[in-house]
Amino acid sequence: MQTKILNLAPKIPGDADNAETMLTFKPFLKFLKRRREKSLGVRNGYLSYVIEQFEKHPELLERISPEKAVEYQEQLQLIYNSLSPLTEDEDSHYWALSLPLKPVLFYATNAFSNLLSDIISCKTGKVSETTVSEEEMKINQLQFRYSLILEKCFNIPSFFNREKIHAMTDEKTGMNKFYKMKMDIRFIEVHTTKPLPDINIKSLKSRTSYDHQDVLPLLQRIMPLDMFRFEGFGITQISDITSQYAIDSIKNAILNTLDMDEDKCFENITRSLKALVGHNEIEFGILPLLRVNGNLIFDKGMNSDSMIVKLYEHEDSLGEESYLQLAKRYIADPKITVYKEITTADEKRQPFLRLVKKKGVKSYALLPIYFNNSLGGVLEIHSKVPDLLGDTMLAKLDPAMPLLSQLVNTAVHYFEDEIEHVIKEKFTSVQPSVQWKFNEAAWHYLRDKRNTDSKEIEDIEFASVYPLYGAVDIRNSTIERNASLRKDLQVQFTLLIDVLKELKGASGFGLIDEKIFLSQQWLAKVSDPEGFNEEIRLNEFLENNIVPFLSNFQKGNQRYAAITNKYFEAIDEASGIANEHRRSLETSMTAVISAVNFYLESMKGEIQQAYPSYFEKFRTDGVEYDIYIGQSIAPHKPFSDIYLKNLRLLQVTSMAAIGKYSHSLLKGLVVPVETTQLIFVHSNPIDIRFRKDEKRFDVEGAYNIRYHIVKKRIDKIHINGSLERLTQPNKIAIVYFTKQEADEYRGYIDYLQGQGVLKDDIEDLELEEMQGVSGLKALRVGIVI
């Protein structure tokens, strides 16, 4: 332990230094006596001994200077022993005693004292990256003091964060390290020199729950610091959170992969992995295993940080084929492979290591990355320093492996989405079941072009196919979006008004009053519970009036720029608080729809097993899909209505599974959104034709169009004679025309009720008439959740 006095803030700015402080160990003695009353045996004896050591020196129980206090090393050591685990190592435990309010340390563990001494003197090259302005320091100090007053005098738990995170760069390693500093206030007492004001505690608690900035000026006004005296001492503890910070950074990078440049994403993850292992000399490459038609492929763009991939561009490169062969051999026997220092023998066994070594690499490792027990990618680690890659270093990567697993899975899905996008953009979403028809049409086109100079390609049609339509929708998605927009606008205009008022106070510019008046009018409109329908005028006001007006204040005056930046940061779509509700809703909706999409994609294979059919999805606020089955799709396989019935049963079963699965996601969503499940039964066969302009199949013929009209209108249909929507969460709605259709689906429902999939609550419903459509009925049944 060390008794060096360190003043971390020689001058406390402004009003924060008005409070009287007094270093004394009396509160600690009171604490020990209370604990002794509840203790027995050895603990009681120990506490009595500590109390006795302090009572021998009554001067410790009165006001004492830190210079005098450090002379009582035995008593200070007893404080540390009493409050820290007996097995705690002083050389690694960051712990210190300080004055009640001021960051003046007078007794600290070796670890704490050495760390701060190094930072102050820069002897080891450690430099704090956290720069705090004088104004921020003043606010921090005021927040700390008033949180003590509220907690000690009014029993209001602290609403100001007492934990501070500091980043430092270690010049020896070149790596950032992150530390969390926390203050223990158990031994600080707050005494008043004047009577406490009569304040509304309930109102104050309410205000502290949502607006800290408003509370601080209020507290300063009604309770100035000079009416309080702070007695006792504080305890400061620091913990190294570098590993957790690195893990959180990797999580954020993965969550933001859609909004971030691919190279930037991998750069952030690599930097975090370096922080995790604590070495800047270690490089990482992440190689997702990408396949096309089941065959492994080489994608230089997605593996740009890989040492092996970089060899591909080298004059002595492996070549793409050699790379793929190497990858296939590793996939056949994936295991952790470490070369602490590449030797000649290693080069003979693995020729690619010779090329790696020529790049200056001395140590090299490969770690398999699994996703759902399947190899999803490889983590490549290499360094120009020998013997750096060992078991200890690899063990530090363990917390990151589940995240890297998710990353490579995301990368694989992203690659597959890119492939699908190209196909849809350049060709169409041709499925195997109908590929033969497109092949024939293409052959006929080439044949006719050579023989007759024809440039027309024949129409692709399928006659007399049975349609199955389904829709999984987000319940009240429009209402939820409007509600989120309204909440965000309230936040935006409240903040805008505060910014304008602060700007007026700083500049005295008269025109600001008009902007405040108009902003208050708009805030009242968007807060109206009856609704808001002037979005175009509102956007025009914000974009063409407020933004240019505030932008003028950003030029030439740093103080004005700092004020207006609060507004521009708040309206940032990616991170601003004025878009938070919409971001949360979209994140939840995307999570649910992605899960539904994933389920439907997995169902496509099962659909094709019994009889080839065409399956097509459409993305709306939810997911809609059409399935077509019939003899014309598979002319070489006899068709029977048994295949149609099998597919209809599968459709009902899948809708029940989707409803149950989406419900299970609710507890993990930021905004709880629910799905509705809808099926439309159409027993008569229809004709479909591929539309070249839209690159999709659509119904053909006037009679068949009726099917298309009905399916587009029933998603918001009501039960006849009521305002109740047919589609409800945790239920399947089956719309039909004829009794024969209803009887068939009753059979499927009975079967699934017997299997415990559906509830025994089936409803027969008459539906309201729609324009051009009448006679619709529905079955509705609950899903066992």
Short mmCIF file of N, CA and C in Angstrom, two decimals, residues 8 115-133 137 164-171 175-179 181 238:
data_model
loop_
_atom_site.label_atom_id
_atom_site.label_comp_id
_atom_site.label_asym_id
_atom_site.label_seq_id
_atom_site.Cartn_x
_atom_site.Cartn_y
_atom_site.Cartn_z
N LEU A 8 -6.09 14.70 -8.37
CA LEU A 8 -6.43 14.48 -9.78
C LEU A 8 -7.08 15.69 -10.41
N LEU A 115 -0.70 3.09 -11.36
CA LEU A 115 -1.44 3.42 -12.57
C LEU A 115 -1.59 4.93 -12.71
N LEU A 116 -2.04 5.60 -11.64
CA LEU A 116 -2.25 7.04 -11.73
C LEU A 116 -0.93 7.80 -11.81
N SER A 117 0.07 7.33 -11.12
CA SER A 117 1.38 7.99 -11.21
C SER A 117 1.93 7.92 -12.62
N ASP A 118 1.74 6.76 -13.26
CA ASP A 118 2.21 6.61 -14.63
C ASP A 118 1.46 7.53 -15.58
N ILE A 119 0.16 7.65 -15.36
CA ILE A 119 -0.63 8.51 -16.24
C ILE A 119 -0.18 9.97 -16.10
N ILE A 120 0.02 10.39 -14.84
CA ILE A 120 0.40 11.79 -14.60
C ILE A 120 1.79 12.09 -15.13
N SER A 121 2.73 11.16 -14.90
CA SER A 121 4.11 11.41 -15.31
C SER A 121 4.42 10.94 -16.72
N CYS A 122 3.51 10.07 -17.29
CA CYS A 122 3.70 9.49 -18.62
C CYS A 122 4.99 8.67 -18.71
N LYS A 123 5.45 8.14 -17.58
CA LYS A 123 6.71 7.39 -17.60
C LYS A 123 6.61 6.12 -18.42
N THR A 124 5.46 5.50 -18.41
CA THR A 124 5.33 4.26 -19.17
C THR A 124 4.66 4.49 -20.51
N GLY A 125 4.41 5.73 -20.84
CA GLY A 125 3.80 6.01 -22.13
C GLY A 125 2.31 5.89 -22.13
N LYS A 126 1.69 5.72 -20.95
CA LYS A 126 0.24 5.63 -20.90
C LYS A 126 -0.35 7.03 -20.85
N VAL A 127 -1.24 7.30 -21.76
CA VAL A 127 -1.81 8.65 -21.86
C VAL A 127 -3.33 8.53 -21.85
N SER A 128 -3.98 9.28 -20.99
CA SER A 128 -5.44 9.23 -20.94
C SER A 128 -6.01 9.85 -22.20
N GLU A 129 -6.98 9.16 -22.80
CA GLU A 129 -7.62 9.67 -24.00
C GLU A 129 -8.89 10.45 -23.67
N THR A 130 -9.26 10.45 -22.38
CA THR A 130 -10.48 11.12 -21.98
C THR A 130 -10.18 12.58 -21.67
N THR A 131 -10.64 13.48 -22.49
CA THR A 131 -10.44 14.90 -22.26
C THR A 131 -11.75 15.50 -21.80
N VAL A 132 -11.70 16.13 -20.61
CA VAL A 132 -12.91 16.69 -20.02
C VAL A 132 -12.73 18.19 -19.92
N SER A 133 -13.66 18.94 -20.48
CA SER A 133 -13.59 20.39 -20.43
C SER A 133 -13.90 20.86 -19.01
N MET A 137 -16.36 19.19 -16.25
CA MET A 137 -15.87 18.84 -14.91
C MET A 137 -16.78 19.47 -13.85
N LYS A 164 -17.61 6.23 -14.24
CA LYS A 164 -16.99 6.90 -15.37
C LYS A 164 -16.06 5.92 -16.09
N ILE A 165 -16.10 5.93 -17.40
CA ILE A 165 -15.23 5.07 -18.20
C ILE A 165 -14.14 5.92 -18.83
N HIS A 166 -12.90 5.49 -18.65
CA HIS A 166 -11.75 6.22 -19.19
C HIS A 166 -11.00 5.30 -20.15
N ALA A 167 -10.59 5.87 -21.27
CA ALA A 167 -9.80 5.12 -22.26
C ALA A 167 -8.37 5.60 -22.23
N MET A 168 -7.44 4.66 -22.30
CA MET A 168 -6.02 5.01 -22.30
C MET A 168 -5.30 4.21 -23.37
N THR A 169 -4.26 4.80 -23.92
CA THR A 169 -3.44 4.12 -24.91
C THR A 169 -2.10 3.76 -24.27
N ASP A 170 -1.78 2.49 -24.33
CA ASP A 170 -0.49 2.02 -23.83
C ASP A 170 0.49 2.05 -25.00
N GLU A 171 1.44 2.96 -24.93
CA GLU A 171 2.36 3.12 -26.06
C GLU A 171 3.28 1.92 -26.23
N MET A 175 -2.11 -0.36 -27.82
CA MET A 175 -3.51 -0.76 -27.69
C MET A 175 -4.26 0.15 -26.72
N ASN A 176 -5.53 0.32 -26.98
CA ASN A 176 -6.39 1.02 -26.04
C ASN A 176 -6.75 0.10 -24.88
N LYS A 177 -6.79 0.66 -23.69
CA LYS A 177 -7.31 -0.06 -22.53
C LYS A 177 -8.42 0.79 -21.93
N PHE A 178 -9.42 0.14 -21.39
CA PHE A 178 -10.59 0.85 -20.87
C PHE A 178 -10.78 0.50 -19.40
N TYR A 179 -10.97 1.56 -18.61
CA TYR A 179 -11.13 1.40 -17.17
C TYR A 179 -12.43 2.07 -16.71
N MET A 181 -14.27 3.68 -13.45
CA MET A 181 -14.01 4.23 -12.12
C MET A 181 -15.34 4.38 -11.38
N ILE A 238 -11.20 1.13 -9.38
CA ILE A 238 -11.08 1.08 -10.83
C ILE A 238 -11.04 -0.37 -11.27
#
